[in-house]
Tab-separated table of C-alpha atoms and ligand atoms in Angstrom:
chain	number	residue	atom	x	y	z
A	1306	UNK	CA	3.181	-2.732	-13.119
A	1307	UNK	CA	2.955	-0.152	-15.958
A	1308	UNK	CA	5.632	-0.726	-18.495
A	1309	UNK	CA	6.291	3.230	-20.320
A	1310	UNK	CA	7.142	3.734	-23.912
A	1311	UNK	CA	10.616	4.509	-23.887
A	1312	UNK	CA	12.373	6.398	-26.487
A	1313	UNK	CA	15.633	6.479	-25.105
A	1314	UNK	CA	18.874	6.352	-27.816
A	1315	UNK	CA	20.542	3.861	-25.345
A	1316	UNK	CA	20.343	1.921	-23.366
A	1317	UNK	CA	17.084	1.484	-24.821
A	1318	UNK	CA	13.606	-1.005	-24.604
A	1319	UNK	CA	14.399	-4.639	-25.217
A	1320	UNK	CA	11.613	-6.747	-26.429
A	1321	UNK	CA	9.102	-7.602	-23.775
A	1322	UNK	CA	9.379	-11.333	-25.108
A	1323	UNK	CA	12.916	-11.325	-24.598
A	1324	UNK	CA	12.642	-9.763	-21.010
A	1325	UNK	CA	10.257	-12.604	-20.281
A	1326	UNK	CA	12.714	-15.238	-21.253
A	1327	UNK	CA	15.437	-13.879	-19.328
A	1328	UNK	CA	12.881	-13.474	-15.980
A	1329	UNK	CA	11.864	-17.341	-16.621
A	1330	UNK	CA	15.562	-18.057	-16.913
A	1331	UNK	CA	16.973	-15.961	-14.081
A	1332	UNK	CA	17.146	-18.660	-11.363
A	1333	UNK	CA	17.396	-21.776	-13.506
A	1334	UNK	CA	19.084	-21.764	-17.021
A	1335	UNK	CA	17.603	-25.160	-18.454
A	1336	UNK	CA	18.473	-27.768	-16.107
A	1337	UNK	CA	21.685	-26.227	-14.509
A	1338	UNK	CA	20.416	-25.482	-11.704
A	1339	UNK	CA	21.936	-21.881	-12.186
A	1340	UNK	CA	21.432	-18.709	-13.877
A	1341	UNK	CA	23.172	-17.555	-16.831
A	1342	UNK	CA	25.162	-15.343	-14.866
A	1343	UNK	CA	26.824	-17.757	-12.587
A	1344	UNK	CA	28.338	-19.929	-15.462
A	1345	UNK	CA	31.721	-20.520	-16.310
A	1346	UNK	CA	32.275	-19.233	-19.660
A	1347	UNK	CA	34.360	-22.265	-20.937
A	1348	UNK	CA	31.130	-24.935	-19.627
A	1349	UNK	CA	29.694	-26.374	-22.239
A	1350	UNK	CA	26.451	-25.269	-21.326
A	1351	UNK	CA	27.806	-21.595	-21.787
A	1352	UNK	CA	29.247	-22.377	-25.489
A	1353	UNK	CA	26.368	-23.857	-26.460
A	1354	UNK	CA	24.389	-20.188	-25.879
A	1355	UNK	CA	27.578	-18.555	-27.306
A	1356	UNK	CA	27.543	-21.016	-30.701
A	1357	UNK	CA	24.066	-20.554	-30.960
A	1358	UNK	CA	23.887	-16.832	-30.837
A	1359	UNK	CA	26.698	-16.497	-32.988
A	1360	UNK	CA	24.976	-18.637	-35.814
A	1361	UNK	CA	21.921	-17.035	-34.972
A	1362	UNK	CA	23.381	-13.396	-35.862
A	1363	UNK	CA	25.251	-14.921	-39.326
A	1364	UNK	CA	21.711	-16.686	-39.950
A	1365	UNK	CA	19.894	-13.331	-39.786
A	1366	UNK	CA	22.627	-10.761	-41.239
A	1367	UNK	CA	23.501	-12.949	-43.875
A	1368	UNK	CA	27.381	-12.768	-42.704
A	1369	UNK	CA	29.631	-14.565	-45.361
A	1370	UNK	CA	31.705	-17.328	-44.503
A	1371	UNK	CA	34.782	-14.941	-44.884
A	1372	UNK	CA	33.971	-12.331	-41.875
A	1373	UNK	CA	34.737	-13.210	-38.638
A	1374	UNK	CA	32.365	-12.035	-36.236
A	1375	UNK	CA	33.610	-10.747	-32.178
A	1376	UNK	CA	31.904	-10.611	-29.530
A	1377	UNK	CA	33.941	-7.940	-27.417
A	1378	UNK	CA	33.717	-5.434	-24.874
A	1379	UNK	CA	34.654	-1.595	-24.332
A	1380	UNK	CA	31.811	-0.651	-26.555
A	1381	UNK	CA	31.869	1.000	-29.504
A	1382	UNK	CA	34.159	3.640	-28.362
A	1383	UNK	CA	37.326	1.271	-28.130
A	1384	UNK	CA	36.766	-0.165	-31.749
A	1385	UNK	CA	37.746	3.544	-32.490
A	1386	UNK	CA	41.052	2.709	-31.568
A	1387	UNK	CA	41.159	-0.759	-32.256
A	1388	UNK	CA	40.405	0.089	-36.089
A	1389	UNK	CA	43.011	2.176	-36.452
A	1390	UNK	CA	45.212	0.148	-34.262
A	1391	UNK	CA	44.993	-2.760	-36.463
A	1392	UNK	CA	43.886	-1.728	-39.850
A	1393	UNK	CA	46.146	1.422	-40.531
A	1394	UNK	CA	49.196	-0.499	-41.167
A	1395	UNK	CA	49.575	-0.811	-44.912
A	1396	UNK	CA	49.867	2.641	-45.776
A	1397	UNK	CA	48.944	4.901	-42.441
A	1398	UNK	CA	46.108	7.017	-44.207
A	1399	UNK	CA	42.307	6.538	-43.564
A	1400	UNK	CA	39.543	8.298	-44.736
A	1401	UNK	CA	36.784	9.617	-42.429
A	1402	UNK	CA	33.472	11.405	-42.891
A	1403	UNK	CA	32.531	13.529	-40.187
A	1404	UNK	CA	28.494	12.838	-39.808
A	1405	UNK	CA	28.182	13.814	-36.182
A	1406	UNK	CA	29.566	13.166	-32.556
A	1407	UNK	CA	30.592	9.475	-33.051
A	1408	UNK	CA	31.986	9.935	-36.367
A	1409	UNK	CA	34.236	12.815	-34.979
A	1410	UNK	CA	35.422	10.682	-32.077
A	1411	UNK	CA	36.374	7.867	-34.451
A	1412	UNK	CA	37.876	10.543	-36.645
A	1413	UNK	CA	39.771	12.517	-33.834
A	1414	UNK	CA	41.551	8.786	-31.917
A	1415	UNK	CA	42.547	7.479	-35.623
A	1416	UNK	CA	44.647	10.795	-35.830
A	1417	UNK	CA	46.429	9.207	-32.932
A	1418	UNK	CA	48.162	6.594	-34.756
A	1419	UNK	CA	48.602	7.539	-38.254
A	1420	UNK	CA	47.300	10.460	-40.775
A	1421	UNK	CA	43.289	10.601	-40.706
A	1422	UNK	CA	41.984	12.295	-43.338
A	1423	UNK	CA	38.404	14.528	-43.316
A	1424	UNK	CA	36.803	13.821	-46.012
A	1425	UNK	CA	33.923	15.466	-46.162
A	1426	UNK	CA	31.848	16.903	-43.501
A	1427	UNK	CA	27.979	17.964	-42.872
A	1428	UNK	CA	29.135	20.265	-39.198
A	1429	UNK	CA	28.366	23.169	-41.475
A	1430	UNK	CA	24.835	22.481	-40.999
A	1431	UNK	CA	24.784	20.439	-37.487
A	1432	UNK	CA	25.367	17.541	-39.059
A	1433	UNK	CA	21.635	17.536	-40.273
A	1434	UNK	CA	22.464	15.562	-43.676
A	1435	UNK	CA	24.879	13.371	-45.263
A	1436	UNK	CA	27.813	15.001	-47.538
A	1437	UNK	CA	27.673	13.610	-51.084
A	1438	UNK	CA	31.005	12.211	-51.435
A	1439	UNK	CA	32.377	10.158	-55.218
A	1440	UNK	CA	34.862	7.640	-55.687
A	1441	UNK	CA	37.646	10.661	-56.276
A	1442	UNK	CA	37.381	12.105	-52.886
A	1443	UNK	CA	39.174	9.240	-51.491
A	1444	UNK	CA	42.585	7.976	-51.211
A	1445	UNK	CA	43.199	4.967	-53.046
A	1446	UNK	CA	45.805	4.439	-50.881
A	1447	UNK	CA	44.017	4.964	-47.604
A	1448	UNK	CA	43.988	1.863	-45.463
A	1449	UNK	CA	39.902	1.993	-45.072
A	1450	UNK	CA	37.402	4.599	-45.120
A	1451	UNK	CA	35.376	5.318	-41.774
A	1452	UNK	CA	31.274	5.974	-41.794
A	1453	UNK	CA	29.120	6.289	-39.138
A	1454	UNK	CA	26.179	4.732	-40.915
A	1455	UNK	CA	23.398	5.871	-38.429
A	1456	UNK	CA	23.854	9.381	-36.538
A	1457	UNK	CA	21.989	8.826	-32.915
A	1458	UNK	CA	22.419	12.055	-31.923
A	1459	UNK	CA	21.735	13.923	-35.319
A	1460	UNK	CA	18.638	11.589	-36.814
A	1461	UNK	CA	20.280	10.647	-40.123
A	1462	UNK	CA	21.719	7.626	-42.023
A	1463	UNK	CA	23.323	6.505	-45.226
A	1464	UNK	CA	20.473	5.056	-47.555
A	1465	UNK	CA	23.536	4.435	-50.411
A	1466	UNK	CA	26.733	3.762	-49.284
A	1467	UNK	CA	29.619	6.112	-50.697
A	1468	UNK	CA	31.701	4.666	-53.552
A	1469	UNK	CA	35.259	3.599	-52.103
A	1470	UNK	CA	36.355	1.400	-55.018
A	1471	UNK	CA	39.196	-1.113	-53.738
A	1472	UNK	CA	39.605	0.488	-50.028
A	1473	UNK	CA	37.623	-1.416	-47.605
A	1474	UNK	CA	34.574	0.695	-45.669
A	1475	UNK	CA	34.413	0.192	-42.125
A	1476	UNK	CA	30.845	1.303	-40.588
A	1477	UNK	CA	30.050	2.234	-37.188
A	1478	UNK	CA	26.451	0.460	-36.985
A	1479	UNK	CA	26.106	0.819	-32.857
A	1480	UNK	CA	22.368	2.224	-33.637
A	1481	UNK	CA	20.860	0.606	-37.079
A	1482	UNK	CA	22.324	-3.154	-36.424
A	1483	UNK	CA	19.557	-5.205	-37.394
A	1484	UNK	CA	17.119	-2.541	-38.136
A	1485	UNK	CA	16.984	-3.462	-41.770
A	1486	UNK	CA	19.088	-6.099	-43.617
A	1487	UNK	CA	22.541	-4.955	-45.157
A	1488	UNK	CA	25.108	-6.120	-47.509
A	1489	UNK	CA	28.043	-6.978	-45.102
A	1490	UNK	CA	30.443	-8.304	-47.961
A	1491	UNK	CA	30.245	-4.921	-49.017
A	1492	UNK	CA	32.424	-3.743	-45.779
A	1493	UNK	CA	35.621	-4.814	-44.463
A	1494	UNK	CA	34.033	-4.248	-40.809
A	1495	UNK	CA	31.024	-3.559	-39.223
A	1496	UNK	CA	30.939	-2.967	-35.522
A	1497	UNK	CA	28.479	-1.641	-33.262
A	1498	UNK	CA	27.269	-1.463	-29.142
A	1499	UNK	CA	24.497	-3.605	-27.959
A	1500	UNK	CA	23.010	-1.128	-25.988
A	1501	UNK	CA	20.608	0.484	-28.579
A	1502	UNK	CA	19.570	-2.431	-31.007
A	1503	UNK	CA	20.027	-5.950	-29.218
A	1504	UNK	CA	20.936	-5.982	-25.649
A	1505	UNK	CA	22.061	-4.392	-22.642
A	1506	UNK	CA	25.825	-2.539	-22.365
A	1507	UNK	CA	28.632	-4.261	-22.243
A	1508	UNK	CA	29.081	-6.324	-25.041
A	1509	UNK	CA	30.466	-4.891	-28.913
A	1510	UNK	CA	30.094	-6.641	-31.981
A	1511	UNK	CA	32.603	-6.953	-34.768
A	1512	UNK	CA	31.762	-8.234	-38.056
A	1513	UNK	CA	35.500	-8.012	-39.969
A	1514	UNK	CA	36.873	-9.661	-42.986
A	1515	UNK	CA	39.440	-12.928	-42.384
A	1516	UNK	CA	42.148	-10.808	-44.624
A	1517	UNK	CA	42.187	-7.560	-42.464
A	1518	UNK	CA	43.024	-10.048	-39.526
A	1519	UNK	CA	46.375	-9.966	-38.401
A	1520	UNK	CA	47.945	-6.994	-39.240
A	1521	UNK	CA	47.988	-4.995	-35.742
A	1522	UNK	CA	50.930	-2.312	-35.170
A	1523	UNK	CA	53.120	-3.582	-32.973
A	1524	UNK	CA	52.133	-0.578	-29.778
A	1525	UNK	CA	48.717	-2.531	-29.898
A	1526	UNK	CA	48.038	-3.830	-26.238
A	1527	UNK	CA	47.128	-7.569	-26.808
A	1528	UNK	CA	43.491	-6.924	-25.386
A	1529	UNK	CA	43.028	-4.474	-28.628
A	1530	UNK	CA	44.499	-6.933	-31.301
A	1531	UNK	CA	41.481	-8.507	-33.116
A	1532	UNK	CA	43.474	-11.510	-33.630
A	1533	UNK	CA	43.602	-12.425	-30.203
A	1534	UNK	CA	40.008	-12.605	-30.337
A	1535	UNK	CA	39.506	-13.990	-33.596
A	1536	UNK	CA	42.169	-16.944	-32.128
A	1537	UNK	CA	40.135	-17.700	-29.289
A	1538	UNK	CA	36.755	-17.368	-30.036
A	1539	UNK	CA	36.088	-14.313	-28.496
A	1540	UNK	CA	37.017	-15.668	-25.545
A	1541	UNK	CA	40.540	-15.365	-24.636
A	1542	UNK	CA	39.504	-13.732	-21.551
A	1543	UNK	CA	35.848	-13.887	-19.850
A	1544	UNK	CA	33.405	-12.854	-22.288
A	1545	UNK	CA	30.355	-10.465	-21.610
A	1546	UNK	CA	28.617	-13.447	-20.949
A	1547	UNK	CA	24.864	-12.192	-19.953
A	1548	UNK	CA	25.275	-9.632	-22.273
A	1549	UNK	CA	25.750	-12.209	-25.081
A	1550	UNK	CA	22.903	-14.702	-23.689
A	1551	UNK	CA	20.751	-11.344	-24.498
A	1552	UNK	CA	21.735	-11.001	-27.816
A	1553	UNK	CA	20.935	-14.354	-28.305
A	1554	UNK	CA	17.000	-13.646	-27.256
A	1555	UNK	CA	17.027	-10.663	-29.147
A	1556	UNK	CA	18.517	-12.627	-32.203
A	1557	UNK	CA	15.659	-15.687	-31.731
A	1558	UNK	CA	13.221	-12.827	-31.499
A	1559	UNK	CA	14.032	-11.168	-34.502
A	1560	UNK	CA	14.320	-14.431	-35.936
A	1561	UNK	CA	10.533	-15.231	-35.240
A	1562	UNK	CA	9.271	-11.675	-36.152
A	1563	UNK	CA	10.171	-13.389	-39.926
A	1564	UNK	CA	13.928	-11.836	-40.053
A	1565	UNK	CA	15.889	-8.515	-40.927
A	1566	UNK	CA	13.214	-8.324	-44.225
A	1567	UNK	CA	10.483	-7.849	-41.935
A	1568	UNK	CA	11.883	-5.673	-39.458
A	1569	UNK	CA	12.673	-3.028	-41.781
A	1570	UNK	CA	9.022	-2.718	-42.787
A	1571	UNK	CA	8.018	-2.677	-39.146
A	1572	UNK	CA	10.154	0.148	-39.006
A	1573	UNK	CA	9.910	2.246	-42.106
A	1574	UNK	CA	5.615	2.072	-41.150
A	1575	UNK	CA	6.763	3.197	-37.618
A	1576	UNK	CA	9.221	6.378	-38.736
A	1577	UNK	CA	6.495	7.139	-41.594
A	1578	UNK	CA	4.071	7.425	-38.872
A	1579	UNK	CA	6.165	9.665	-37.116
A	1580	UNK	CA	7.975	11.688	-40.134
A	1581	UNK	CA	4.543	12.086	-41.507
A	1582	UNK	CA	2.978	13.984	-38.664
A	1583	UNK	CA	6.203	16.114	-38.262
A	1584	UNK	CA	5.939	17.041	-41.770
A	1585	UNK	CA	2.552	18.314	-41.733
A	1586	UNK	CA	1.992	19.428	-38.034
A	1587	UNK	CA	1.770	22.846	-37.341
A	1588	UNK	CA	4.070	22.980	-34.147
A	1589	UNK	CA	6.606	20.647	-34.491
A	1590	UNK	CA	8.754	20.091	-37.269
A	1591	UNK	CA	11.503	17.183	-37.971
A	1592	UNK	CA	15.771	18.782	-38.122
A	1593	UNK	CA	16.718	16.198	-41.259
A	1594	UNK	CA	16.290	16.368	-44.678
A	1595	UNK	CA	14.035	14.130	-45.881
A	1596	UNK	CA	16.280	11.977	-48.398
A	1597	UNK	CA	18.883	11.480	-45.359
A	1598	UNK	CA	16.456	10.442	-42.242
A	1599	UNK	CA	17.618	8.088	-40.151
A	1600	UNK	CA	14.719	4.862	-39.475
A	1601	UNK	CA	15.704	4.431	-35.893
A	1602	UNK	CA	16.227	8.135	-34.426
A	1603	UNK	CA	14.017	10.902	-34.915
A	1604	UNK	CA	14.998	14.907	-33.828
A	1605	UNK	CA	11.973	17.475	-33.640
A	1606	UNK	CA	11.970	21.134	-32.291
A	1607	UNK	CA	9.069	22.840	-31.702
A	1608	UNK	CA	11.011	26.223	-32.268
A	1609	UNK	CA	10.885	27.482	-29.089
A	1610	UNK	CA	12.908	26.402	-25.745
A	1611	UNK	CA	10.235	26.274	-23.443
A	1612	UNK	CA	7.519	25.024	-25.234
A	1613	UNK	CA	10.265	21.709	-25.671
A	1614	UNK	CA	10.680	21.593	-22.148
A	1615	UNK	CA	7.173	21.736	-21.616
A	1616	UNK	CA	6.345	18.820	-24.374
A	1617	UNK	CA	8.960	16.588	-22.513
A	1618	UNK	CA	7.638	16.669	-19.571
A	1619	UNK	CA	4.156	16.557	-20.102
A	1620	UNK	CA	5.098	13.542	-22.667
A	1621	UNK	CA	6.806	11.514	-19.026
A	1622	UNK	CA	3.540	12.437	-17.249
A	1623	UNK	CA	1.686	10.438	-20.183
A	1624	UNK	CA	4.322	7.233	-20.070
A	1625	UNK	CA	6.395	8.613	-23.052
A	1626	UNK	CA	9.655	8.826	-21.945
A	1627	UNK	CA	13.364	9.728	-22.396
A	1628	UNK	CA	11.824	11.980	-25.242
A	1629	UNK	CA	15.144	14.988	-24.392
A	1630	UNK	CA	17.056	15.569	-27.267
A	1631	UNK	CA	20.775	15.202	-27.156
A	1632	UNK	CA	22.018	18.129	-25.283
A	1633	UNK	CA	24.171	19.419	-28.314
A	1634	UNK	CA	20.743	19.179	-30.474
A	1635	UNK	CA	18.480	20.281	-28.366
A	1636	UNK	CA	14.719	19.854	-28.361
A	1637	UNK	CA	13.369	16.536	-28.593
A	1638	UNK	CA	14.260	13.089	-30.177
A	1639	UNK	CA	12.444	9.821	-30.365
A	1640	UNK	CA	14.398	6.573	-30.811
A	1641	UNK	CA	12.557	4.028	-31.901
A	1642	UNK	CA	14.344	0.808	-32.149
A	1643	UNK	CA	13.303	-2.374	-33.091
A	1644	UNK	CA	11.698	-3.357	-29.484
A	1645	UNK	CA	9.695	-0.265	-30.204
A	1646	UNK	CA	6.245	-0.945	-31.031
A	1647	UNK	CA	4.175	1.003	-33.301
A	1648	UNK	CA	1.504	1.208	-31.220
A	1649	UNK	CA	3.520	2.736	-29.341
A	1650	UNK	CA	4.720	5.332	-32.147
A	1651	UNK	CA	0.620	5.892	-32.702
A	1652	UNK	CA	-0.070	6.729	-29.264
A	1653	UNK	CA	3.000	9.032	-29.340
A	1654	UNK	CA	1.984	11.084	-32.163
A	1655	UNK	CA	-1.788	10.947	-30.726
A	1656	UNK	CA	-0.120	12.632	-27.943
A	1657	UNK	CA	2.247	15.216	-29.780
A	1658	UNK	CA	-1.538	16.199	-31.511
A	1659	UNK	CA	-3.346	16.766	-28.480
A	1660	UNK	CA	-0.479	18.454	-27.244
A	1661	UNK	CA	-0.120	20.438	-30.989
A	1662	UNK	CA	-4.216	21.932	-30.571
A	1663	UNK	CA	-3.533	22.726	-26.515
A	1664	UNK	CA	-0.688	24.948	-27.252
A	1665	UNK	CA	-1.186	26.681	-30.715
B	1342	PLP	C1	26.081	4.964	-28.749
B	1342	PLP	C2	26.983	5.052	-29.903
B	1342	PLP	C3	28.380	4.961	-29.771
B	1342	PLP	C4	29.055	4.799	-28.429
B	1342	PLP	O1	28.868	3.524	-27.980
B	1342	PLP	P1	29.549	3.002	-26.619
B	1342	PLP	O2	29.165	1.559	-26.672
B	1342	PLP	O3	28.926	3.762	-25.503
B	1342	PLP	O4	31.005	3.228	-26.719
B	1342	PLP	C5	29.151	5.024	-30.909
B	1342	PLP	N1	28.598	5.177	-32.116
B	1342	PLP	C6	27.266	5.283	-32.285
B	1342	PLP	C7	26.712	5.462	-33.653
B	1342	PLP	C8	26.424	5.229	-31.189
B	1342	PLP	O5	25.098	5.335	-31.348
């Protein structure tokens, strides 16, 4: 078996120690005498992974004491709705920057339910930096101001967080979760898909402050209402359950890498490796400004169409793989989460070299 770096945006590579785990614990979970995937989600057996991983997470994000944290499904997509649904009831404004694909879909079902506001938008330039953006370019009376805080598609991320004042920031953090520690009492909710930083699809996590709790429109299907979750512990119907056993490897992995401290400088060395070849190769050439580039996904071109297409699937034939760009970007982007290692960023950019001098 020959295991291929894989630079996919998501689902992407778990860690191989993680994968291991799972294998050892496919047939036999401890002494059950069944896999995870068999259990009832109310046996004690099963709420001891759940408690566990949830500590874990608050252990390793630093989550205060006042955030509730959801383990839900629907992905990140539904929490597009479900913010709105439940937060946009004080006033019915919110605030969104547009910063790519995800932040326009977040933008475009808030509109549904109340008056979304564009704040300020980087489309002029395909999204390729972050619009500056001061405390007076927001409502003070806007129920929350939307980010996306890491743009998969477009390669870039907030390094400072705008200045809201009093109204509550809510970040979409599907693709930097756990990439780098962050200051969650500085949002009023953080949510984000497993599927690129911690485990496979099908399980959404929701950071969100107690106070913001409880406030749902009445239209909101019970299934959307983050109270019913907060109420039940996330499981008022049957949890994601493998999904969450997962994130509870990924979380004990992380935790015995040496924490969120650690992973960021495992992966600032791995996108320096990377940035600083595009920034002084010849051929290829990096889409983001440098002050807004994004530590987990990296866009290239080479300039021209077929030389791309030519890269990307030479780069499979080598065991680099799921190296296409997004298909409204175009050329080539490497995701390289945390399960990435960066040996295998070196041997990419060996590769991209060889590849550089063959077709000058
Ligand atoms: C992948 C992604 C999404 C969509 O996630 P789903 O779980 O597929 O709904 C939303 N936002 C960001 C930033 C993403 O990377």
């Amino acid at each position: 078996m020959a295991r291929v770096y894989n630079f996919s945006a998501g689902p992407s590579m778990l860690p191989e120690d993680v994968l291991k785990t799972a294998a050892a614990e496919m047939l036999e979970y401890g002494e059950t005498g069944q896999s995870v995937m068999e259990m009832s989600h109310r046996s004690k057996e099963y709420q001891a992974i759940f408690d566990e991983t949830e500590a874990n997470l608050r252990e390793i994000m630093n989550i205060p004491e006042n955030y509730e944290v959801l383990f839900l499904q629907g992905g990140a997509s539904t929490q597009f709705a479900m913010i709105p649904l439940n937060l946009m009831t004080k006033n019915g404004k919110a605030d969104y920057i547009i910063t790519g694909q995800w932040a326009t879909k977040a933008y475009k079902e808030a509109a549904r339910y109340g008056a979304a506001r564009e704040v300020a938008s980087s489309k002029d330039k395909t999204f390729s930096y972050i619009p500056k953006t001061t405390a007076a370019d927001f409502d003070s009376e806007a129920d929350y101001v939307h980010i996306c805080m890491n743009n998969t598609i477009y390669g870039t991320k907030y390094h400072t967080l705008p200045d809201t004042g009093d109204v509550p920031l809510v970040a979409d953090i599907s693709s930097c979760i756990l990439s780098e520690p962050i200051d969650v009492s500085k949002f009023g909710l953080l949510y984000a898909g497993a599927q690129k930083n911690v485990a496979p699809a099908g399980v959404t996590i929701v950071i969100i402050r107690k106070d913001l709790i409880g406030n749902a429109m009445d239209i909101t299907p019970t299934m959307l209402k983050y109270d019913t979750h907060s109420e039940n512990g996330s499981m008022f119907n049957t949890p994601p359950c493998y999904a969450i056993y997962i994130a509870g490897l990924t979380f004990k992995w992380i935790k015995k890498m040496g924490g969120l401290e650690v992973m960021k400088e495992i992966n600032e060395k791995k996108a320096r490796i990377l940035y600083d070849f595009l920034d002084s190769s010849k051929l290829f050439k990096g889409t983001v400004v440098p002050e807004d580039r994004s530590l987990m996904n990296v866009p290239f071109v080479t300039g021209s169409d077929e030389l791309d297409a030519k890269f990307v699937a030479e780069a499979k034939k080598a065991g680099f793989v799921n190296l296409k760009g997004h298909r409204s970007v175009g050329g080539m982007r490497a995701s390289i989460y945390n399960a990435m290692p960066v040996e295998g960023v070196e041997k990419l950019v060996e590769f991209m070299k060889k590849f550089e001098e063959e077709n000058a």
